[in-house]
PDB file of C-alpha atoms in Angstrom:
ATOM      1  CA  UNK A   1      46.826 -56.204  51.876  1.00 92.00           C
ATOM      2  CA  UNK A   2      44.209 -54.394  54.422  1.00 93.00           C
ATOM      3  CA  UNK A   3      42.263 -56.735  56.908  1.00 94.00           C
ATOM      4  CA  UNK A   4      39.692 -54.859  59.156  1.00 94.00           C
ATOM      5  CA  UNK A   5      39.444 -56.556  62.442  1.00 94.00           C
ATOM      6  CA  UNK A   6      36.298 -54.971  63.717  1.00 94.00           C
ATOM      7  CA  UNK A   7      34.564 -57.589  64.902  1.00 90.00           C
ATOM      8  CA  UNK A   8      36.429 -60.665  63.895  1.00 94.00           C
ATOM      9  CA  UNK A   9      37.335 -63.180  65.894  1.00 96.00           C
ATOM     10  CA  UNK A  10      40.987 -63.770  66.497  1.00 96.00           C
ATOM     11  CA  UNK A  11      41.004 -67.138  65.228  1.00 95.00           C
ATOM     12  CA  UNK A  12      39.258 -65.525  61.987  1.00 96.00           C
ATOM     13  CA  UNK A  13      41.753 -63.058  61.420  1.00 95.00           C
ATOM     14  CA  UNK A  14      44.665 -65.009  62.464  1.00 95.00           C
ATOM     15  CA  UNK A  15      43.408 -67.740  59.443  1.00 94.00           C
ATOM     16  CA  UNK A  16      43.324 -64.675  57.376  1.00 93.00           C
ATOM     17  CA  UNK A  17      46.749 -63.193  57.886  1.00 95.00           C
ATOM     18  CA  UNK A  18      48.784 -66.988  57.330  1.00 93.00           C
ATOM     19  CA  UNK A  19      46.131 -67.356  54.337  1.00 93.00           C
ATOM     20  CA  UNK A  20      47.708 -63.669  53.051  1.00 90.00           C
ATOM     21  CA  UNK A  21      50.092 -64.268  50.299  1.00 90.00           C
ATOM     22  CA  UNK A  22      50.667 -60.646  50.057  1.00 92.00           C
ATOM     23  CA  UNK A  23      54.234 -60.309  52.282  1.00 94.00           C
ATOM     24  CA  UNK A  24      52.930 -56.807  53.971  1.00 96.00           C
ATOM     25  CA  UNK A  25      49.716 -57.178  55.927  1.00 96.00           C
ATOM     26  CA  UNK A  26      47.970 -54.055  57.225  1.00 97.00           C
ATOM     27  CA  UNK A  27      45.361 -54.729  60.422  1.00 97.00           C
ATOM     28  CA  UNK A  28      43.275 -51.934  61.158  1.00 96.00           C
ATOM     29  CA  UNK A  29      40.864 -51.756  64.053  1.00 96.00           C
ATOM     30  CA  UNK A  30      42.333 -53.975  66.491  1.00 96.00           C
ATOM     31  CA  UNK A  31      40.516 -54.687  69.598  1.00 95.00           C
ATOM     32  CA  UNK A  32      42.178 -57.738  71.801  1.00 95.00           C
ATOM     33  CA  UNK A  33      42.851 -60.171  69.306  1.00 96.00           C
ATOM     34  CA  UNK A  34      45.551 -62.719  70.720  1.00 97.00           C
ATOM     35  CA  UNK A  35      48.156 -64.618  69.090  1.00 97.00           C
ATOM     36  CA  UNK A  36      48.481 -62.454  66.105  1.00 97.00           C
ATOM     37  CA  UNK A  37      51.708 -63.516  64.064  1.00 96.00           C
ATOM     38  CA  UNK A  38      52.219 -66.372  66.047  1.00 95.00           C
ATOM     39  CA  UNK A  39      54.443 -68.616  65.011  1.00 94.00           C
ATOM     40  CA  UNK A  40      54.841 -66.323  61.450  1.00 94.00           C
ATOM     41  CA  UNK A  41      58.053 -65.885  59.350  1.00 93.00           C
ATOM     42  CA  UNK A  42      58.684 -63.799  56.121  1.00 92.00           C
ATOM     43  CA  UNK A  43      55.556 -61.186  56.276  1.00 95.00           C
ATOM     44  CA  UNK A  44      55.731 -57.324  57.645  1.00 97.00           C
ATOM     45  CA  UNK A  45      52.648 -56.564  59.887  1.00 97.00           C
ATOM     46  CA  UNK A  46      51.739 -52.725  60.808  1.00 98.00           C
ATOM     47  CA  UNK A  47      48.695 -52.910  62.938  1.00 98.00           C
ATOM     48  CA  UNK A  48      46.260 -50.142  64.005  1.00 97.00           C
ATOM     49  CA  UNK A  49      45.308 -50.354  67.493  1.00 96.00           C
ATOM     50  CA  UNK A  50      45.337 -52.507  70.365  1.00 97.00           C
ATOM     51  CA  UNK A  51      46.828 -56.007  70.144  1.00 97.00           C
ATOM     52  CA  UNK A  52      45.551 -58.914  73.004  1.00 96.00           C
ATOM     53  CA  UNK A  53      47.934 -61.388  74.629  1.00 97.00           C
ATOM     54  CA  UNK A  54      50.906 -63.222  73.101  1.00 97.00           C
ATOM     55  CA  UNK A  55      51.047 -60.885  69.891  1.00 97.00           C
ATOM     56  CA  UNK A  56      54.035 -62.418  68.206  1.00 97.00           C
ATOM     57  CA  UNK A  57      54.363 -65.710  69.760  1.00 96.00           C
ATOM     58  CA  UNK A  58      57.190 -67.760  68.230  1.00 96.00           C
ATOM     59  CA  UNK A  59      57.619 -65.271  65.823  1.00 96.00           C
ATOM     60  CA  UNK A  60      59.929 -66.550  63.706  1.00 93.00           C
ATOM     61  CA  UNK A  61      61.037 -64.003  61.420  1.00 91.00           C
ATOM     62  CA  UNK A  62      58.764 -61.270  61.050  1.00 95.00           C
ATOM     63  CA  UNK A  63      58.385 -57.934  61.321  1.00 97.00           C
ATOM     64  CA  UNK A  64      55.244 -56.447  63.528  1.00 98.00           C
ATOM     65  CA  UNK A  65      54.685 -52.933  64.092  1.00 98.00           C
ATOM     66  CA  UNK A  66      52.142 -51.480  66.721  1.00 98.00           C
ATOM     67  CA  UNK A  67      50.855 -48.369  66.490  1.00 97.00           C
ATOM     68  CA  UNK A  68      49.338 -48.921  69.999  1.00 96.00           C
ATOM     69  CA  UNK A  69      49.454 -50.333  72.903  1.00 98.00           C
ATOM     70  CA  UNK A  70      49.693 -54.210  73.677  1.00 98.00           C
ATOM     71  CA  UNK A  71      49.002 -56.814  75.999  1.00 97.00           C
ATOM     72  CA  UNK A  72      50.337 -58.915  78.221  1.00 97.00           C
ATOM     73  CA  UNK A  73      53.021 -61.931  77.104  1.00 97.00           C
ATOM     74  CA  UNK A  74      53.881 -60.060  73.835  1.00 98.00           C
ATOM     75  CA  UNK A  75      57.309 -61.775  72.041  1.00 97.00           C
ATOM     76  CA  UNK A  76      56.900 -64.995  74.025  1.00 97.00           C
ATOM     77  CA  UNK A  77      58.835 -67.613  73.163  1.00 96.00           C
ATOM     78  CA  UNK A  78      59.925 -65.166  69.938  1.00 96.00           C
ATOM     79  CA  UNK A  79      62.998 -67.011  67.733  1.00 95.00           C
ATOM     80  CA  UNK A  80      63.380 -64.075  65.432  1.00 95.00           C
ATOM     81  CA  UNK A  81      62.317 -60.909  63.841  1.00 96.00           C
ATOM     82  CA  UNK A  82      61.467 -57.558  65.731  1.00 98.00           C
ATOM     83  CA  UNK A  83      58.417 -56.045  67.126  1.00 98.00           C
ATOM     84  CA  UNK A  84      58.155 -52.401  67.327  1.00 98.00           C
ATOM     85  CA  UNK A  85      55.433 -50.579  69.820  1.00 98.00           C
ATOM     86  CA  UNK A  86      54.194 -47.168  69.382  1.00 98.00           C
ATOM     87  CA  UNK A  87      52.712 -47.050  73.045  1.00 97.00           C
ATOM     88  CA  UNK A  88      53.458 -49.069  76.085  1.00 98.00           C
ATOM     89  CA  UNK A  89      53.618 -52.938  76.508  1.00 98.00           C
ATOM     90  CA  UNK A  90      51.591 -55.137  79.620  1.00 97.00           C
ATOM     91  CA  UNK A  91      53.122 -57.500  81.707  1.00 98.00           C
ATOM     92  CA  UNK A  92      55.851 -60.511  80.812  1.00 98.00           C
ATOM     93  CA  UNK A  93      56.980 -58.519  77.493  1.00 98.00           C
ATOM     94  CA  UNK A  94      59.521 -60.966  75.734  1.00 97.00           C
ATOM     95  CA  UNK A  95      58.467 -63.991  78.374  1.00 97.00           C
ATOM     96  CA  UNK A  96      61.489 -66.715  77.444  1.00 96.00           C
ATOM     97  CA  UNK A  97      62.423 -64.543  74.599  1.00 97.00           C
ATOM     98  CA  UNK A  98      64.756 -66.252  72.851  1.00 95.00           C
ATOM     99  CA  UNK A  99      65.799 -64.297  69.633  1.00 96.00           C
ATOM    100  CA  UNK A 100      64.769 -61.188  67.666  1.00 97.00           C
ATOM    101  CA  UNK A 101      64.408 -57.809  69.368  1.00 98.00           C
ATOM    102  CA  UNK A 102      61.327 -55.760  71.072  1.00 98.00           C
ATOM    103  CA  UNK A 103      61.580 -51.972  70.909  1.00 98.00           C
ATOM    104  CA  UNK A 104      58.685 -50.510  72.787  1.00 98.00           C
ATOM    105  CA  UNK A 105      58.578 -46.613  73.189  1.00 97.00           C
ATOM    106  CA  UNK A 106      56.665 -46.427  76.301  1.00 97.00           C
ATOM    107  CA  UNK A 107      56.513 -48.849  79.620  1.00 97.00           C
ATOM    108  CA  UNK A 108      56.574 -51.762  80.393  1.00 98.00           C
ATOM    109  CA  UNK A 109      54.484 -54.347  83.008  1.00 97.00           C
ATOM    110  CA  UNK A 110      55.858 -56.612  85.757  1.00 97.00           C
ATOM    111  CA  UNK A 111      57.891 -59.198  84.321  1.00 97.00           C
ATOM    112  CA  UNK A 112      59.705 -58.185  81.519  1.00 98.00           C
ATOM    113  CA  UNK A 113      62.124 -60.626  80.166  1.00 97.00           C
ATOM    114  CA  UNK A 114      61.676 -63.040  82.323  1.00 97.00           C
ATOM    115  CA  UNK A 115      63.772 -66.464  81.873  1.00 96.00           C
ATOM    116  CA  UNK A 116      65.132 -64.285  78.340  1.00 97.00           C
ATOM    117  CA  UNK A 117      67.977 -66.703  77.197  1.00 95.00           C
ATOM    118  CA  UNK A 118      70.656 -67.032  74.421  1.00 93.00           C
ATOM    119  CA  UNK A 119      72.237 -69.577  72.659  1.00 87.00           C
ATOM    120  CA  UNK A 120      75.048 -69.174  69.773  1.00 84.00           C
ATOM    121  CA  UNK A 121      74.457 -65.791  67.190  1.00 85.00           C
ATOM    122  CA  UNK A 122      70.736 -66.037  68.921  1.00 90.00           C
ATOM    123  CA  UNK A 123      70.901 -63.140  71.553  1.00 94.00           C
ATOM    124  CA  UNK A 124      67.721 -61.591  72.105  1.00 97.00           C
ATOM    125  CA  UNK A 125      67.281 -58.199  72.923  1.00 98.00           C
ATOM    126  CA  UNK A 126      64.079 -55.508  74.342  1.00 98.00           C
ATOM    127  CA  UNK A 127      64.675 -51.865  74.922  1.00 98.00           C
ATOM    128  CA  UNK A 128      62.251 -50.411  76.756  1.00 98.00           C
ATOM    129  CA  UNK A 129      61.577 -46.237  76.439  1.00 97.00           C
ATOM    130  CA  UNK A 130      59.832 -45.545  79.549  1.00 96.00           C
ATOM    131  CA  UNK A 131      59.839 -47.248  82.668  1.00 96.00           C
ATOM    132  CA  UNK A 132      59.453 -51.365  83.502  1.00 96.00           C
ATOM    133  CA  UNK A 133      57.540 -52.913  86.451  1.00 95.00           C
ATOM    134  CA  UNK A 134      58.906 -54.954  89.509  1.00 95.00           C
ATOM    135  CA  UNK A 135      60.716 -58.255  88.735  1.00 96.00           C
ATOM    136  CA  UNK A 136      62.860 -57.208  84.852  1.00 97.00           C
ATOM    137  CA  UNK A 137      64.980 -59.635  83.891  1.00 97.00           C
ATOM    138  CA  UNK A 138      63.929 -62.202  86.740  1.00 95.00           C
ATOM    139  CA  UNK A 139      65.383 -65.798  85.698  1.00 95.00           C
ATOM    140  CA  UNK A 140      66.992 -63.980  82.908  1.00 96.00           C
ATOM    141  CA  UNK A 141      69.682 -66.496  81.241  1.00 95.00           C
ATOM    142  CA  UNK A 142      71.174 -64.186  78.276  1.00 96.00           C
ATOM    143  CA  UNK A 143      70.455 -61.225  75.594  1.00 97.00           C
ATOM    144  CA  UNK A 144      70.066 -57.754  76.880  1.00 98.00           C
ATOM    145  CA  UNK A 145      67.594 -55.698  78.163  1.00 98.00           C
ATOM    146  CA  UNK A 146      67.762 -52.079  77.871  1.00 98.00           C
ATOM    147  CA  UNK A 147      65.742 -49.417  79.800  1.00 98.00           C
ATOM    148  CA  UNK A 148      65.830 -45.796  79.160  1.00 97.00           C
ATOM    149  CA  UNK A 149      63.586 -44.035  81.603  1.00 93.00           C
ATOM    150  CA  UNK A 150      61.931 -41.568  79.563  1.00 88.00           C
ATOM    151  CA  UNK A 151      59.467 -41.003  82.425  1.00 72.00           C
ATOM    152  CA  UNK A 152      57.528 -38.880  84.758  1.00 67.00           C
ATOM    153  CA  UNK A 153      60.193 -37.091  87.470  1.00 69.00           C
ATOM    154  CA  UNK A 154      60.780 -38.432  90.270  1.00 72.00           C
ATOM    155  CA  UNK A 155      59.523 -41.861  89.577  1.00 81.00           C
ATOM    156  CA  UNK A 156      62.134 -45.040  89.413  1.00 88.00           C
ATOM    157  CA  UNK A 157      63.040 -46.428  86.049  1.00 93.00           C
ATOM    158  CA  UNK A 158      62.570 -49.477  87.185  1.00 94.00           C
ATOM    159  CA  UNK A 159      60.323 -51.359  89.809  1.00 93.00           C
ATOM    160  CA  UNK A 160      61.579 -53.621  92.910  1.00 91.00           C
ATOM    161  CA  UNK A 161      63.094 -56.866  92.426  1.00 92.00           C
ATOM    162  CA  UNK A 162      64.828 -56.660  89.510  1.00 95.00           C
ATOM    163  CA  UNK A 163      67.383 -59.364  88.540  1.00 94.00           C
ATOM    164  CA  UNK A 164      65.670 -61.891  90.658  1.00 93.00           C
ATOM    165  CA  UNK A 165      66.843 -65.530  89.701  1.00 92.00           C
ATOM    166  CA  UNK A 166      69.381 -63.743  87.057  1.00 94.00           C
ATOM    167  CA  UNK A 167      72.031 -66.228  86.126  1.00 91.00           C
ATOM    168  CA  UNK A 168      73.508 -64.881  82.473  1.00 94.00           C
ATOM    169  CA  UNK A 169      72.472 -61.991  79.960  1.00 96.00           C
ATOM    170  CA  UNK A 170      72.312 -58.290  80.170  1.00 97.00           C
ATOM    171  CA  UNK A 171      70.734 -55.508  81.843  1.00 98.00           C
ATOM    172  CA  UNK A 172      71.137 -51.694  81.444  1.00 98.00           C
ATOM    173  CA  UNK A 173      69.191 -48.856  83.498  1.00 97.00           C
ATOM    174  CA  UNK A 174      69.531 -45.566  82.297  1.00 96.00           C
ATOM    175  CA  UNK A 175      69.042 -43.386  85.577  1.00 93.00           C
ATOM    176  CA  UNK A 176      71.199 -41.485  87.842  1.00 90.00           C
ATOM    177  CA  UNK A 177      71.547 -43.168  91.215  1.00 89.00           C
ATOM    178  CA  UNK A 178      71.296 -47.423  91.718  1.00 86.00           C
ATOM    179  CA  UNK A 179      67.798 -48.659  92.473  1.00 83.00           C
ATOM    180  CA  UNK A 180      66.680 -49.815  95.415  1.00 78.00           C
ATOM    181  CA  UNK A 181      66.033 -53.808  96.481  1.00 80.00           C
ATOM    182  CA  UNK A 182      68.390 -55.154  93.774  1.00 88.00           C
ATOM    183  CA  UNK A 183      68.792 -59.214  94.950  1.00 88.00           C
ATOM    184  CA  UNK A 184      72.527 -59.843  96.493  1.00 85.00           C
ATOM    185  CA  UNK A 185      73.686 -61.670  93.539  1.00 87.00           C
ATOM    186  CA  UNK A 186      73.424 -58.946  90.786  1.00 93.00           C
ATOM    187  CA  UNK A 187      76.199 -56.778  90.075  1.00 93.00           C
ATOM    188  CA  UNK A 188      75.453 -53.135  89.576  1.00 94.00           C
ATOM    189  CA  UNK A 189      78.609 -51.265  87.633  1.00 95.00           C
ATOM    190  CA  UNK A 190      78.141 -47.777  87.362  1.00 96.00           C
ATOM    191  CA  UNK A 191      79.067 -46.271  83.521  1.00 96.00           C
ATOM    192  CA  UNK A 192      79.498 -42.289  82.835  1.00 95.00           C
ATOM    193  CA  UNK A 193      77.398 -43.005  79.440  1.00 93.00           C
ATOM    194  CA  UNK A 194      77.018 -45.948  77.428  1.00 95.00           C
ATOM    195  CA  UNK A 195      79.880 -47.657  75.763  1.00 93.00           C
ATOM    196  CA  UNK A 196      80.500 -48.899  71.652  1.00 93.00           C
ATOM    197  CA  UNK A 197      78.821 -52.308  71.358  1.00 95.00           C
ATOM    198  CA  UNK A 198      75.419 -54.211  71.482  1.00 95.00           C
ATOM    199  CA  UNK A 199      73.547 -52.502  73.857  1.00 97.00           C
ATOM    200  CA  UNK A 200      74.492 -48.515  72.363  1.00 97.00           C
ATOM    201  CA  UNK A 201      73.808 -49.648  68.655  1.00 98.00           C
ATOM    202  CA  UNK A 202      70.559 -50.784  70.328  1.00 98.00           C
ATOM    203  CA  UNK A 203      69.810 -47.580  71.468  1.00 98.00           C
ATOM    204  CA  UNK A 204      70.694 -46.083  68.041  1.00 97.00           C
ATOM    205  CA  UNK A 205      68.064 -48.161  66.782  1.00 98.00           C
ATOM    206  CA  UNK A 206      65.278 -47.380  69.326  1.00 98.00           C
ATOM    207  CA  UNK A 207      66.228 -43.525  68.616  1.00 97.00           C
ATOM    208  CA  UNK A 208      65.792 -43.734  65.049  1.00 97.00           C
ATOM    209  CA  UNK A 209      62.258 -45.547  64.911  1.00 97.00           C
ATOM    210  CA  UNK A 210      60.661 -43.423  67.361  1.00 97.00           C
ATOM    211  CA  UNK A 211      63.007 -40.092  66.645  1.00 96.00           C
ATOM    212  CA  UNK A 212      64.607 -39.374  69.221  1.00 95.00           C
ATOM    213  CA  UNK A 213      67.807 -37.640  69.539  1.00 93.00           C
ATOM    214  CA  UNK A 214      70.594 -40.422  70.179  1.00 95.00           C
ATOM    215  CA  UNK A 215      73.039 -38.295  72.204  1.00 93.00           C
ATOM    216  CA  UNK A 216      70.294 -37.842  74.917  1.00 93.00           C
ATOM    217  CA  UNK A 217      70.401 -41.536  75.185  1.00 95.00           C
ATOM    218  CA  UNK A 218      73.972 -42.460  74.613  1.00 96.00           C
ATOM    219  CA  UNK A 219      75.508 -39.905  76.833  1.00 94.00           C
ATOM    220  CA  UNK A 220      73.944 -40.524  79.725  1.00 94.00           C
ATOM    221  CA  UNK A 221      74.521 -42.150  83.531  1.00 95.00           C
ATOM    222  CA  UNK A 222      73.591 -45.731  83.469  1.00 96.00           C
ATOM    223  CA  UNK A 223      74.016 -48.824  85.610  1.00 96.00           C
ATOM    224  CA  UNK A 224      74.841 -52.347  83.992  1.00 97.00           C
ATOM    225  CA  UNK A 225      73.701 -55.042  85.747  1.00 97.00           C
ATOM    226  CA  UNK A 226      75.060 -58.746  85.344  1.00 95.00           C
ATOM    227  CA  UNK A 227      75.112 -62.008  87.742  1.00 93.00           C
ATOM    228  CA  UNK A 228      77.673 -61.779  90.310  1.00 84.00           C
ATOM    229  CA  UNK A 229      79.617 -64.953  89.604  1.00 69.00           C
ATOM    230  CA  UNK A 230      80.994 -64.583  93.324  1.00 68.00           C
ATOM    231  CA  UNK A 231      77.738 -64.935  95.158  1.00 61.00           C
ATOM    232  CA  UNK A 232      75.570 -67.892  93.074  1.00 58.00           C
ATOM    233  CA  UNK A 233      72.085 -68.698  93.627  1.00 56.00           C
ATOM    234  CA  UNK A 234      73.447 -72.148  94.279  1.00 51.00           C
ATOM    235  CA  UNK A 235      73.987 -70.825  97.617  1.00 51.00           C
ATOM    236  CA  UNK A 236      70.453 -70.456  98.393  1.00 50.00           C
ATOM    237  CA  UNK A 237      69.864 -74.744  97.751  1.00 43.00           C
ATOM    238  CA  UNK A 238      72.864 -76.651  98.379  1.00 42.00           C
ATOM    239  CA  UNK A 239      74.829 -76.830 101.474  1.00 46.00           C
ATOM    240  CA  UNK A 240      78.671 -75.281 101.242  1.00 42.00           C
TER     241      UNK A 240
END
């Protein structure tokens, strides 16, 4: 099924794609529609262009693939599925993600992954290509967060901040030497090249969507950063 979005009003082609009873959905012509697959399970959506805010809200099962760039707030609140993005993503990618996984080939804004949590088999996950703005992972409570650098030289993968609030979950920087302005109560451990488990297969999986050689990747310097159990927030409200 083709809708052409030129023109229509997101609430218009939102109505249109839950009225689809066709299971793949192509959207050409996007211009700043928000809220597409919000909320959707059980459909595959490939869209042509650029996406507005809070593309795959609750997604709940579905599969969305950008051949783009999208806005801000994209994932939030997502239960399930994956997104998949061509370009780069805005600001608060995967905001209180809480299952499914975001694969996004080039940046990402401020705020990505902020309060991200977990609960039982639901562990979300983003990987992020190029480089992610100030304040990744802050308030982050579980899944994993992955970012490769695959940037301009010279320029940090990440920007300042990052970890602020963390208290559970996941994050891995692929990059040489430990960023700067990391919060006291992160943990930074330094690893020769990424280990078997969640966050390499994720890797494996970013690779083979946007084609990308996988030993590049997975045999690389990276830092993994987790709450440091030793030195709690708590500190910073309560009296000892």
């Amino acid at each position: 099924m083709d809708i052409d979005a030129r023109e229509l009003h997101f609430s218009e082609l939102n109505k249109r794609v839950r009225d689809c009873e066709a299971e793949h959905i192509h959207i050409e012509n996007c211009n700043g529609q928000r809220y597409i697959a919000s909320g959707l399970s059980g459909k595959t959506l490939e869209i042509d262009g650029t996406p507005g805010n809070a593309l795959g809200s609750y997604l709940n099962g579905c599969n969305v693939v950008v051949r783009g760039n999208v806005q801000e707030a994209t994932g939030d609140t997502m239960n399930g599925g994956e997104i998949v993005v061509y370009g780069s993503a805005g600001d608060a990618t995967g905001y209180a993600m809480r299952g499914g996984k975001i694969f996004v080939r080039g940046d990402a804004g401020y705020r990505c992954g902020i309060h991200m949590k977990a609960y039982k088999e639901n562990k979300p996950a983003i990987v992020i290509g190029g480089r992610a703005g100030s304040f990744l992972g802050e308030y982050q409570a579980g899944g994993i967060i992955v970012v490769l650098g695959e940037a301009e030289e010279g320029k940090p993968v990440i920007g300042n901040f990052c970890g602020t609030g963390m208290h559970g979950g996941e994050i891995y920087l692929r990059c040489n030497s430990l960023p700067s302005r990391l919060p006291a109560q992160v943990r930074a451990e330094h690893l020769d090249c990424l280990p078997d488990g969640e966050a390499a297969e994720l890797v494996r999986e970013w690779c083979k969507k946007f084609g990308k050689d996988s030993a590049k990747f997975l045999c690389a310097s990276y830092y993994r950063l987790t709450p440091d159990s030793e030195n709690p927030y708590r500190q910073m409200y309560t009296e000892n």
